[in-house]
Amino acid sequence: MVRALEKYIRPGVKSTPFCPGCGHGILMGLILRAIDESKMDMKKMLFVSGIGCAAWIPSPHFNSDTLHTLHGRAIAFATGAKLYNPELCVMVVSGDGDLSSIGGNHLIHAARRNIDLKVICANNMIYGMTGGQAASTTPKGARTSTTEQGNPYSPFDLCKLVEAAGATYVARYAVTQPLALINAIKKALHHVGFSFIEVLSPCPTQFGRRNRPERPEEIIQDLLRRCILEEEARGLTEEELAERIITGEFMP
Ligand SMILES: Cc1ncc(C[n+]2csc(CCOP(=O)(O)OP(=O)(O)O)c2C)c(N)n1
Ligand SMILES: [Mg+2]
């Protein structure tokens, strides 16, 4: 068997910590595929992550320099590294909670300054690693360990947030749209300026078990049914769009 991406995996890494049905492993493969197709030299890259399941995507798995930092502070560390060595291609891979809840201020200000970082946010709409608490991305009404009666708050639209703050490449895709996602990551790799990709990644263990759909294959089918490209959404009514998740490139 030929494992085409094996050279990008750090020697000694035999498995990942992700639960069955988690989307983070799919995202991990797609990032490596985009790097491979872009012919990026991993020696000239730095991967920065915070704390959470998503933060394990690059570290310790990628055979490159990785900086596994403090919860919510990945973008702050990444900014420092990029300023110190502007030649470095700095990619931040972390979770929705890490980047937009505790780390929300770093996110918007790095976008405002248009710092040349490639930020990939694995959005499973919950704090997965710590027991399923509500995040700033948890949908209204969703049950989590801290909102047992349903989340009373509306979530951030992360793409609108960073776009309004000043990000210059912004896209959203689910792990069920692998080719579009690889393409978006390739574009972010070549874009100079603050690039942000929101990746919808299922978490059956913490989100699914408290909500519907619950089972991994049902969550995947649900994403396949609900994700719609921005251009396809244009002709639809508000009612037709109610259940849909709009994906695509929003900036430039
Ligand atoms: C200062 C601080 N506060 C809280 C925590 C506990 N903590 C670790 S990861 C995490 C949430 C991670 O959620 P997310 O970034 O969405 O990643 P996921 O596990 O869902 O992939 C929390 C609250 C911490 N490590 N440090
Ligand atoms: Mg999360």
mmCIF file with all atom_site columns, N, CA and C in Angstrom, residues 176-226:
data_model
loop_
_atom_site.group_PDB
_atom_site.id
_atom_site.type_symbol
_atom_site.label_atom_id
_atom_site.label_alt_id
_atom_site.label_comp_id
_atom_site.label_asym_id
_atom_site.label_entity_id
_atom_site.label_seq_id
_atom_site.pdbx_PDB_ins_code
_atom_site.Cartn_x
_atom_site.Cartn_y
_atom_site.Cartn_z
_atom_site.occupancy
_atom_site.B_iso_or_equiv
_atom_site.pdbx_formal_charge
_atom_site.auth_seq_id
_atom_site.auth_comp_id
_atom_site.auth_asym_id
_atom_site.auth_atom_id
_atom_site.pdbx_PDB_model_num
ATOM 1   N N  . THR A 1 176 ? -17.288 17.631 4.372  1.00 0.00 ? 176 THR A N  1
ATOM 2   C CA . THR A 1 176 ? -17.992 16.867 3.328  1.00 0.00 ? 176 THR A CA 1
ATOM 3   C C  . THR A 1 176 ? -17.824 17.507 1.954  1.00 0.00 ? 176 THR A C  1
ATOM 4   N N  . GLN A 1 177 ? -17.050 18.583 1.865  1.00 0.00 ? 177 GLN A N  1
ATOM 5   C CA . GLN A 1 177 ? -16.773 19.241 0.572  1.00 0.00 ? 177 GLN A CA 1
ATOM 6   C C  . GLN A 1 177 ? -15.255 19.235 0.358  1.00 0.00 ? 177 GLN A C  1
ATOM 7   N N  . PRO A 1 178 ? -14.651 18.039 0.281  1.00 0.00 ? 178 PRO A N  1
ATOM 8   C CA . PRO A 1 178 ? -13.183 17.964 0.353  1.00 0.00 ? 178 PRO A CA 1
ATOM 9   C C  . PRO A 1 178 ? -12.457 18.673 -0.784 1.00 0.00 ? 178 PRO A C  1
ATOM 10  N N  . LEU A 1 179 ? -12.988 18.608 -2.008 1.00 0.00 ? 179 LEU A N  1
ATOM 11  C CA . LEU A 1 179 ? -12.242 19.209 -3.115 1.00 0.00 ? 179 LEU A CA 1
ATOM 12  C C  . LEU A 1 179 ? -12.250 20.733 -3.011 1.00 0.00 ? 179 LEU A C  1
ATOM 13  N N  . ALA A 1 180 ? -13.418 21.282 -2.660 1.00 0.00 ? 180 ALA A N  1
ATOM 14  C CA . ALA A 1 180 ? -13.519 22.736 -2.490 1.00 0.00 ? 180 ALA A CA 1
ATOM 15  C C  . ALA A 1 180 ? -12.629 23.187 -1.331 1.00 0.00 ? 180 ALA A C  1
ATOM 16  N N  . LEU A 1 181 ? -12.577 22.362 -0.312 1.00 0.00 ? 181 LEU A N  1
ATOM 17  C CA . LEU A 1 181 ? -11.775 22.718 0.866  1.00 0.00 ? 181 LEU A CA 1
ATOM 18  C C  . LEU A 1 181 ? -10.272 22.690 0.534  1.00 0.00 ? 181 LEU A C  1
ATOM 19  N N  . ILE A 1 182 ? -9.835  21.682 -0.200 1.00 0.00 ? 182 ILE A N  1
ATOM 20  C CA . ILE A 1 182 ? -8.416  21.628 -0.609 1.00 0.00 ? 182 ILE A CA 1
ATOM 21  C C  . ILE A 1 182 ? -8.079  22.886 -1.412 1.00 0.00 ? 182 ILE A C  1
ATOM 22  N N  . ASN A 1 183 ? -8.980  23.227 -2.322 1.00 0.00 ? 183 ASN A N  1
ATOM 23  C CA . ASN A 1 183 ? -8.772  24.411 -3.154 1.00 0.00 ? 183 ASN A CA 1
ATOM 24  C C  . ASN A 1 183 ? -8.660  25.684 -2.324 1.00 0.00 ? 183 ASN A C  1
ATOM 25  N N  . ALA A 1 184 ? -9.535  25.800 -1.330 1.00 0.00 ? 184 ALA A N  1
ATOM 26  C CA . ALA A 1 184 ? -9.523  26.986 -0.467 1.00 0.00 ? 184 ALA A CA 1
ATOM 27  C C  . ALA A 1 184 ? -8.212  27.049 0.324  1.00 0.00 ? 184 ALA A C  1
ATOM 28  N N  . ILE A 1 185 ? -7.763  25.901 0.828  1.00 0.00 ? 185 ILE A N  1
ATOM 29  C CA . ILE A 1 185 ? -6.506  25.891 1.603  1.00 0.00 ? 185 ILE A CA 1
ATOM 30  C C  . ILE A 1 185 ? -5.344  26.287 0.680  1.00 0.00 ? 185 ILE A C  1
ATOM 31  N N  . LYS A 1 186 ? -5.372  25.795 -0.562 1.00 0.00 ? 186 LYS A N  1
ATOM 32  C CA . LYS A 1 186 ? -4.314  26.158 -1.520 1.00 0.00 ? 186 LYS A CA 1
ATOM 33  C C  . LYS A 1 186 ? -4.323  27.669 -1.777 1.00 0.00 ? 186 LYS A C  1
ATOM 34  N N  . LYS A 1 187 ? -5.529  28.227 -1.902 1.00 0.00 ? 187 LYS A N  1
ATOM 35  C CA . LYS A 1 187 ? -5.616  29.684 -2.127 1.00 0.00 ? 187 LYS A CA 1
ATOM 36  C C  . LYS A 1 187 ? -5.078  30.446 -0.922 1.00 0.00 ? 187 LYS A C  1
ATOM 37  N N  . ALA A 1 188 ? -5.447  29.976 0.284  1.00 0.00 ? 188 ALA A N  1
ATOM 38  C CA . ALA A 1 188 ? -4.966  30.644 1.500  1.00 0.00 ? 188 ALA A CA 1
ATOM 39  C C  . ALA A 1 188 ? -3.445  30.574 1.568  1.00 0.00 ? 188 ALA A C  1
ATOM 40  N N  . LEU A 1 189 ? -2.877  29.441 1.158  1.00 0.00 ? 189 LEU A N  1
ATOM 41  C CA . LEU A 1 189 ? -1.415  29.284 1.202  1.00 0.00 ? 189 LEU A CA 1
ATOM 42  C C  . LEU A 1 189 ? -0.730  30.317 0.311  1.00 0.00 ? 189 LEU A C  1
ATOM 43  N N  . HIS A 1 190 ? -1.380  30.671 -0.787 1.00 0.00 ? 190 HIS A N  1
ATOM 44  C CA . HIS A 1 190 ? -0.763  31.614 -1.720 1.00 0.00 ? 190 HIS A CA 1
ATOM 45  C C  . HIS A 1 190 ? -1.185  33.057 -1.490 1.00 0.00 ? 190 HIS A C  1
ATOM 46  N N  . HIS A 1 191 ? -2.196  33.248 -0.673 1.00 0.00 ? 191 HIS A N  1
ATOM 47  C CA . HIS A 1 191 ? -2.686  34.604 -0.417 1.00 0.00 ? 191 HIS A CA 1
ATOM 48  C C  . HIS A 1 191 ? -1.744  35.320 0.560  1.00 0.00 ? 191 HIS A C  1
ATOM 49  N N  . VAL A 1 192 ? -1.465  36.572 0.283  1.00 0.00 ? 192 VAL A N  1
ATOM 50  C CA . VAL A 1 192 ? -0.658  37.350 1.228  1.00 0.00 ? 192 VAL A CA 1
ATOM 51  C C  . VAL A 1 192 ? -1.624  38.241 2.014  1.00 0.00 ? 192 VAL A C  1
ATOM 52  N N  . GLY A 1 193 ? -1.736  37.982 3.306  1.00 0.00 ? 193 GLY A N  1
ATOM 53  C CA . GLY A 1 193 ? -2.683  38.713 4.141  1.00 0.00 ? 193 GLY A CA 1
ATOM 54  C C  . GLY A 1 193 ? -3.417  37.734 5.036  1.00 0.00 ? 193 GLY A C  1
ATOM 55  N N  . PHE A 1 194 ? -4.337  38.233 5.833  1.00 0.00 ? 194 PHE A N  1
ATOM 56  C CA . PHE A 1 194 ? -5.022  37.375 6.806  1.00 0.00 ? 194 PHE A CA 1
ATOM 57  C C  . PHE A 1 194 ? -6.039  36.492 6.095  1.00 0.00 ? 194 PHE A C  1
ATOM 58  N N  . SER A 1 195 ? -5.773  35.190 6.099  1.00 0.00 ? 195 SER A N  1
ATOM 59  C CA . SER A 1 195 ? -6.661  34.223 5.453  1.00 0.00 ? 195 SER A CA 1
ATOM 60  C C  . SER A 1 195 ? -7.365  33.418 6.523  1.00 0.00 ? 195 SER A C  1
ATOM 61  N N  . PHE A 1 196 ? -8.652  33.221 6.345  1.00 0.00 ? 196 PHE A N  1
ATOM 62  C CA . PHE A 1 196 ? -9.438  32.504 7.348  1.00 0.00 ? 196 PHE A CA 1
ATOM 63  C C  . PHE A 1 196 ? -10.347 31.500 6.657  1.00 0.00 ? 196 PHE A C  1
ATOM 64  N N  . ILE A 1 197 ? -10.230 30.241 7.051  1.00 0.00 ? 197 ILE A N  1
ATOM 65  C CA . ILE A 1 197 ? -11.137 29.216 6.516  1.00 0.00 ? 197 ILE A CA 1
ATOM 66  C C  . ILE A 1 197 ? -11.852 28.559 7.688  1.00 0.00 ? 197 ILE A C  1
ATOM 67  N N  . GLU A 1 198 ? -13.172 28.667 7.677  1.00 0.00 ? 198 GLU A N  1
ATOM 68  C CA . GLU A 1 198 ? -13.985 27.982 8.682  1.00 0.00 ? 198 GLU A CA 1
ATOM 69  C C  . GLU A 1 198 ? -14.337 26.610 8.110  1.00 0.00 ? 198 GLU A C  1
ATOM 70  N N  . VAL A 1 199 ? -14.004 25.577 8.872  1.00 0.00 ? 199 VAL A N  1
ATOM 71  C CA . VAL A 1 199 ? -14.257 24.208 8.400  1.00 0.00 ? 199 VAL A CA 1
ATOM 72  C C  . VAL A 1 199 ? -15.263 23.539 9.336  1.00 0.00 ? 199 VAL A C  1
ATOM 73  N N  . LEU A 1 200 ? -16.417 23.196 8.819  1.00 0.00 ? 200 LEU A N  1
ATOM 74  C CA . LEU A 1 200 ? -17.425 22.529 9.644  1.00 0.00 ? 200 LEU A CA 1
ATOM 75  C C  . LEU A 1 200 ? -17.026 21.075 9.815  1.00 0.00 ? 200 LEU A C  1
ATOM 76  N N  . SER A 1 201 ? -16.857 20.681 11.077 1.00 0.00 ? 201 SER A N  1
ATOM 77  C CA . SER A 1 201 ? -16.285 19.369 11.392 1.00 0.00 ? 201 SER A CA 1
ATOM 78  C C  . SER A 1 201 ? -17.173 18.687 12.438 1.00 0.00 ? 201 SER A C  1
ATOM 79  N N  . PRO A 1 202 ? -17.767 17.542 12.104 1.00 0.00 ? 202 PRO A N  1
ATOM 80  C CA . PRO A 1 202 ? -18.699 16.910 13.043 1.00 0.00 ? 202 PRO A CA 1
ATOM 81  C C  . PRO A 1 202 ? -18.043 16.454 14.352 1.00 0.00 ? 202 PRO A C  1
ATOM 82  N N  . CYS A 1 203 ? -18.787 16.562 15.451 1.00 0.00 ? 203 CYS A N  1
ATOM 83  C CA . CYS A 1 203 ? -18.351 16.039 16.744 1.00 0.00 ? 203 CYS A CA 1
ATOM 84  C C  . CYS A 1 203 ? -19.482 15.182 17.318 1.00 0.00 ? 203 CYS A C  1
ATOM 85  N N  . PRO A 1 204 ? -19.560 13.906 16.879 1.00 0.00 ? 204 PRO A N  1
ATOM 86  C CA . PRO A 1 204 ? -20.636 13.054 17.403 1.00 0.00 ? 204 PRO A CA 1
ATOM 87  C C  . PRO A 1 204 ? -20.529 12.856 18.913 1.00 0.00 ? 204 PRO A C  1
ATOM 88  N N  . THR A 1 205 ? -19.298 12.821 19.429 1.00 0.00 ? 205 THR A N  1
ATOM 89  C CA . THR A 1 205 ? -19.107 12.486 20.847 1.00 0.00 ? 205 THR A CA 1
ATOM 90  C C  . THR A 1 205 ? -19.703 13.534 21.778 1.00 0.00 ? 205 THR A C  1
ATOM 91  N N  . GLN A 1 206 ? -19.454 14.816 21.506 1.00 0.00 ? 206 GLN A N  1
ATOM 92  C CA . GLN A 1 206 ? -19.947 15.837 22.428 1.00 0.00 ? 206 GLN A CA 1
ATOM 93  C C  . GLN A 1 206 ? -21.174 16.590 21.923 1.00 0.00 ? 206 GLN A C  1
ATOM 94  N N  . PHE A 1 207 ? -21.234 16.837 20.620 1.00 0.00 ? 207 PHE A N  1
ATOM 95  C CA . PHE A 1 207 ? -22.384 17.597 20.090 1.00 0.00 ? 207 PHE A CA 1
ATOM 96  C C  . PHE A 1 207 ? -23.497 16.641 19.675 1.00 0.00 ? 207 PHE A C  1
ATOM 97  N N  . GLY A 1 208 ? -23.131 15.637 18.888 1.00 0.00 ? 208 GLY A N  1
ATOM 98  C CA . GLY A 1 208 ? -24.135 14.733 18.332 1.00 0.00 ? 208 GLY A CA 1
ATOM 99  C C  . GLY A 1 208 ? -24.942 14.006 19.392 1.00 0.00 ? 208 GLY A C  1
ATOM 100 N N  . ARG A 1 209 ? -24.274 13.572 20.455 1.00 0.00 ? 209 ARG A N  1
ATOM 101 C CA . ARG A 1 209 ? -25.008 12.747 21.413 1.00 0.00 ? 209 ARG A CA 1
ATOM 102 C C  . ARG A 1 209 ? -26.056 13.522 22.191 1.00 0.00 ? 209 ARG A C  1
ATOM 103 N N  . ARG A 1 210 ? -25.952 14.872 22.164 1.00 0.00 ? 210 ARG A N  1
ATOM 104 C CA . ARG A 1 210 ? -26.951 15.682 22.874 1.00 0.00 ? 210 ARG A CA 1
ATOM 105 C C  . ARG A 1 210 ? -27.960 16.303 21.930 1.00 0.00 ? 210 ARG A C  1
ATOM 106 N N  . ASN A 1 211 ? -27.735 16.157 20.612 1.00 0.00 ? 211 ASN A N  1
ATOM 107 C CA . ASN A 1 211 ? -28.562 16.846 19.630 1.00 0.00 ? 211 ASN A CA 1
ATOM 108 C C  . ASN A 1 211 ? -28.932 15.885 18.505 1.00 0.00 ? 211 ASN A C  1
ATOM 109 N N  . ARG A 1 212 ? -29.665 16.377 17.558 1.00 0.00 ? 212 ARG A N  1
ATOM 110 C CA . ARG A 1 212 ? -30.001 15.575 16.384 1.00 0.00 ? 212 ARG A CA 1
ATOM 111 C C  . ARG A 1 212 ? -29.402 16.252 15.167 1.00 0.00 ? 212 ARG A C  1
ATOM 112 N N  . PRO A 1 213 ? -28.910 15.558 14.175 1.00 0.00 ? 213 PRO A N  1
ATOM 113 C CA . PRO A 1 213 ? -28.672 14.122 14.127 1.00 0.00 ? 213 PRO A CA 1
ATOM 114 C C  . PRO A 1 213 ? -27.553 13.712 15.080 1.00 0.00 ? 213 PRO A C  1
ATOM 115 N N  . GLU A 1 214 ? -27.595 12.452 15.471 1.00 0.00 ? 214 GLU A N  1
ATOM 116 C CA . GLU A 1 214 ? -26.694 11.976 16.510 1.00 0.00 ? 214 GLU A CA 1
ATOM 117 C C  . GLU A 1 214 ? -25.553 11.112 15.970 1.00 0.00 ? 214 GLU A C  1
ATOM 118 N N  . ARG A 1 215 ? -25.910 10.162 15.112 1.00 0.00 ? 215 ARG A N  1
ATOM 119 C CA . ARG A 1 215 ? -24.904 9.178  14.677 1.00 0.00 ? 215 ARG A CA 1
ATOM 120 C C  . ARG A 1 215 ? -23.972 9.785  13.614 1.00 0.00 ? 215 ARG A C  1
ATOM 121 N N  . PRO A 1 216 ? -22.690 9.349  13.605 1.00 0.00 ? 216 PRO A N  1
ATOM 122 C CA . PRO A 1 216 ? -21.725 9.938  12.668 1.00 0.00 ? 216 PRO A CA 1
ATOM 123 C C  . PRO A 1 216 ? -22.216 9.973  11.217 1.00 0.00 ? 216 PRO A C  1
ATOM 124 N N  . GLU A 1 217 ? -22.792 8.863  10.736 1.00 0.00 ? 217 GLU A N  1
ATOM 125 C CA . GLU A 1 217 ? -23.190 8.839  9.322  1.00 0.00 ? 217 GLU A CA 1
ATOM 126 C C  . GLU A 1 217 ? -24.372 9.770  9.069  1.00 0.00 ? 217 GLU A C  1
ATOM 127 N N  . GLU A 1 218 ? -25.229 9.948  10.086 1.00 0.00 ? 218 GLU A N  1
ATOM 128 C CA . GLU A 1 218 ? -26.361 10.876 9.938  1.00 0.00 ? 218 GLU A CA 1
ATOM 129 C C  . GLU A 1 218 ? -25.874 12.317 9.924  1.00 0.00 ? 218 GLU A C  1
ATOM 130 N N  . ILE A 1 219 ? -24.843 12.598 10.717 1.00 0.00 ? 219 ILE A N  1
ATOM 131 C CA . ILE A 1 219 ? -24.304 13.969 10.748 1.00 0.00 ? 219 ILE A CA 1
ATOM 132 C C  . ILE A 1 219 ? -23.687 14.303 9.384  1.00 0.00 ? 219 ILE A C  1
ATOM 133 N N  . ILE A 1 220 ? -22.977 13.337 8.819  1.00 0.00 ? 220 ILE A N  1
ATOM 134 C CA . ILE A 1 220 ? -22.376 13.547 7.492  1.00 0.00 ? 220 ILE A CA 1
ATOM 135 C C  . ILE A 1 220 ? -23.473 13.762 6.442  1.00 0.00 ? 220 ILE A C  1
ATOM 136 N N  . GLN A 1 221 ? -24.525 12.922 6.493  1.00 0.00 ? 221 GLN A N  1
ATOM 137 C CA . GLN A 1 221 ? -25.632 13.079 5.530  1.00 0.00 ? 221 GLN A CA 1
ATOM 138 C C  . GLN A 1 221 ? -26.298 14.439 5.698  1.00 0.00 ? 221 GLN A C  1
ATOM 139 N N  . ASP A 1 222 ? -26.436 14.876 6.948  1.00 0.00 ? 222 ASP A N  1
ATOM 140 C CA . ASP A 1 222 ? -27.062 16.165 7.240  1.00 0.00 ? 222 ASP A CA 1
ATOM 141 C C  . ASP A 1 222 ? -26.229 17.309 6.636  1.00 0.00 ? 222 ASP A C  1
ATOM 142 N N  . LEU A 1 223 ? -24.898 17.211 6.784  1.00 0.00 ? 223 LEU A N  1
ATOM 143 C CA . LEU A 1 223 ? -24.033 18.252 6.203  1.00 0.00 ? 223 LEU A CA 1
ATOM 144 C C  . LEU A 1 223 ? -24.132 18.239 4.678  1.00 0.00 ? 223 LEU A C  1
ATOM 145 N N  . LEU A 1 224 ? -24.161 17.021 4.112  1.00 0.00 ? 224 LEU A N  1
ATOM 146 C CA . LEU A 1 224 ? -24.259 16.914 2.648  1.00 0.00 ? 224 LEU A CA 1
ATOM 147 C C  . LEU A 1 224 ? -25.556 17.555 2.155  1.00 0.00 ? 224 LEU A C  1
ATOM 148 N N  . ARG A 1 225 ? -26.626 17.379 2.919  1.00 0.00 ? 225 ARG A N  1
ATOM 149 C CA . ARG A 1 225 ? -27.939 17.916 2.530  1.00 0.00 ? 225 ARG A CA 1
ATOM 150 C C  . ARG A 1 225 ? -28.002 19.439 2.734  1.00 0.00 ? 225 ARG A C  1
ATOM 151 N N  . ARG A 1 226 ? -27.401 19.916 3.835  1.00 0.00 ? 226 ARG A N  1
ATOM 152 C CA . ARG A 1 226 ? -27.608 21.325 4.203  1.00 0.00 ? 226 ARG A CA 1
ATOM 153 C C  . ARG A 1 226 ? -26.615 22.303 3.592  1.00 0.00 ? 226 ARG A C  1
#
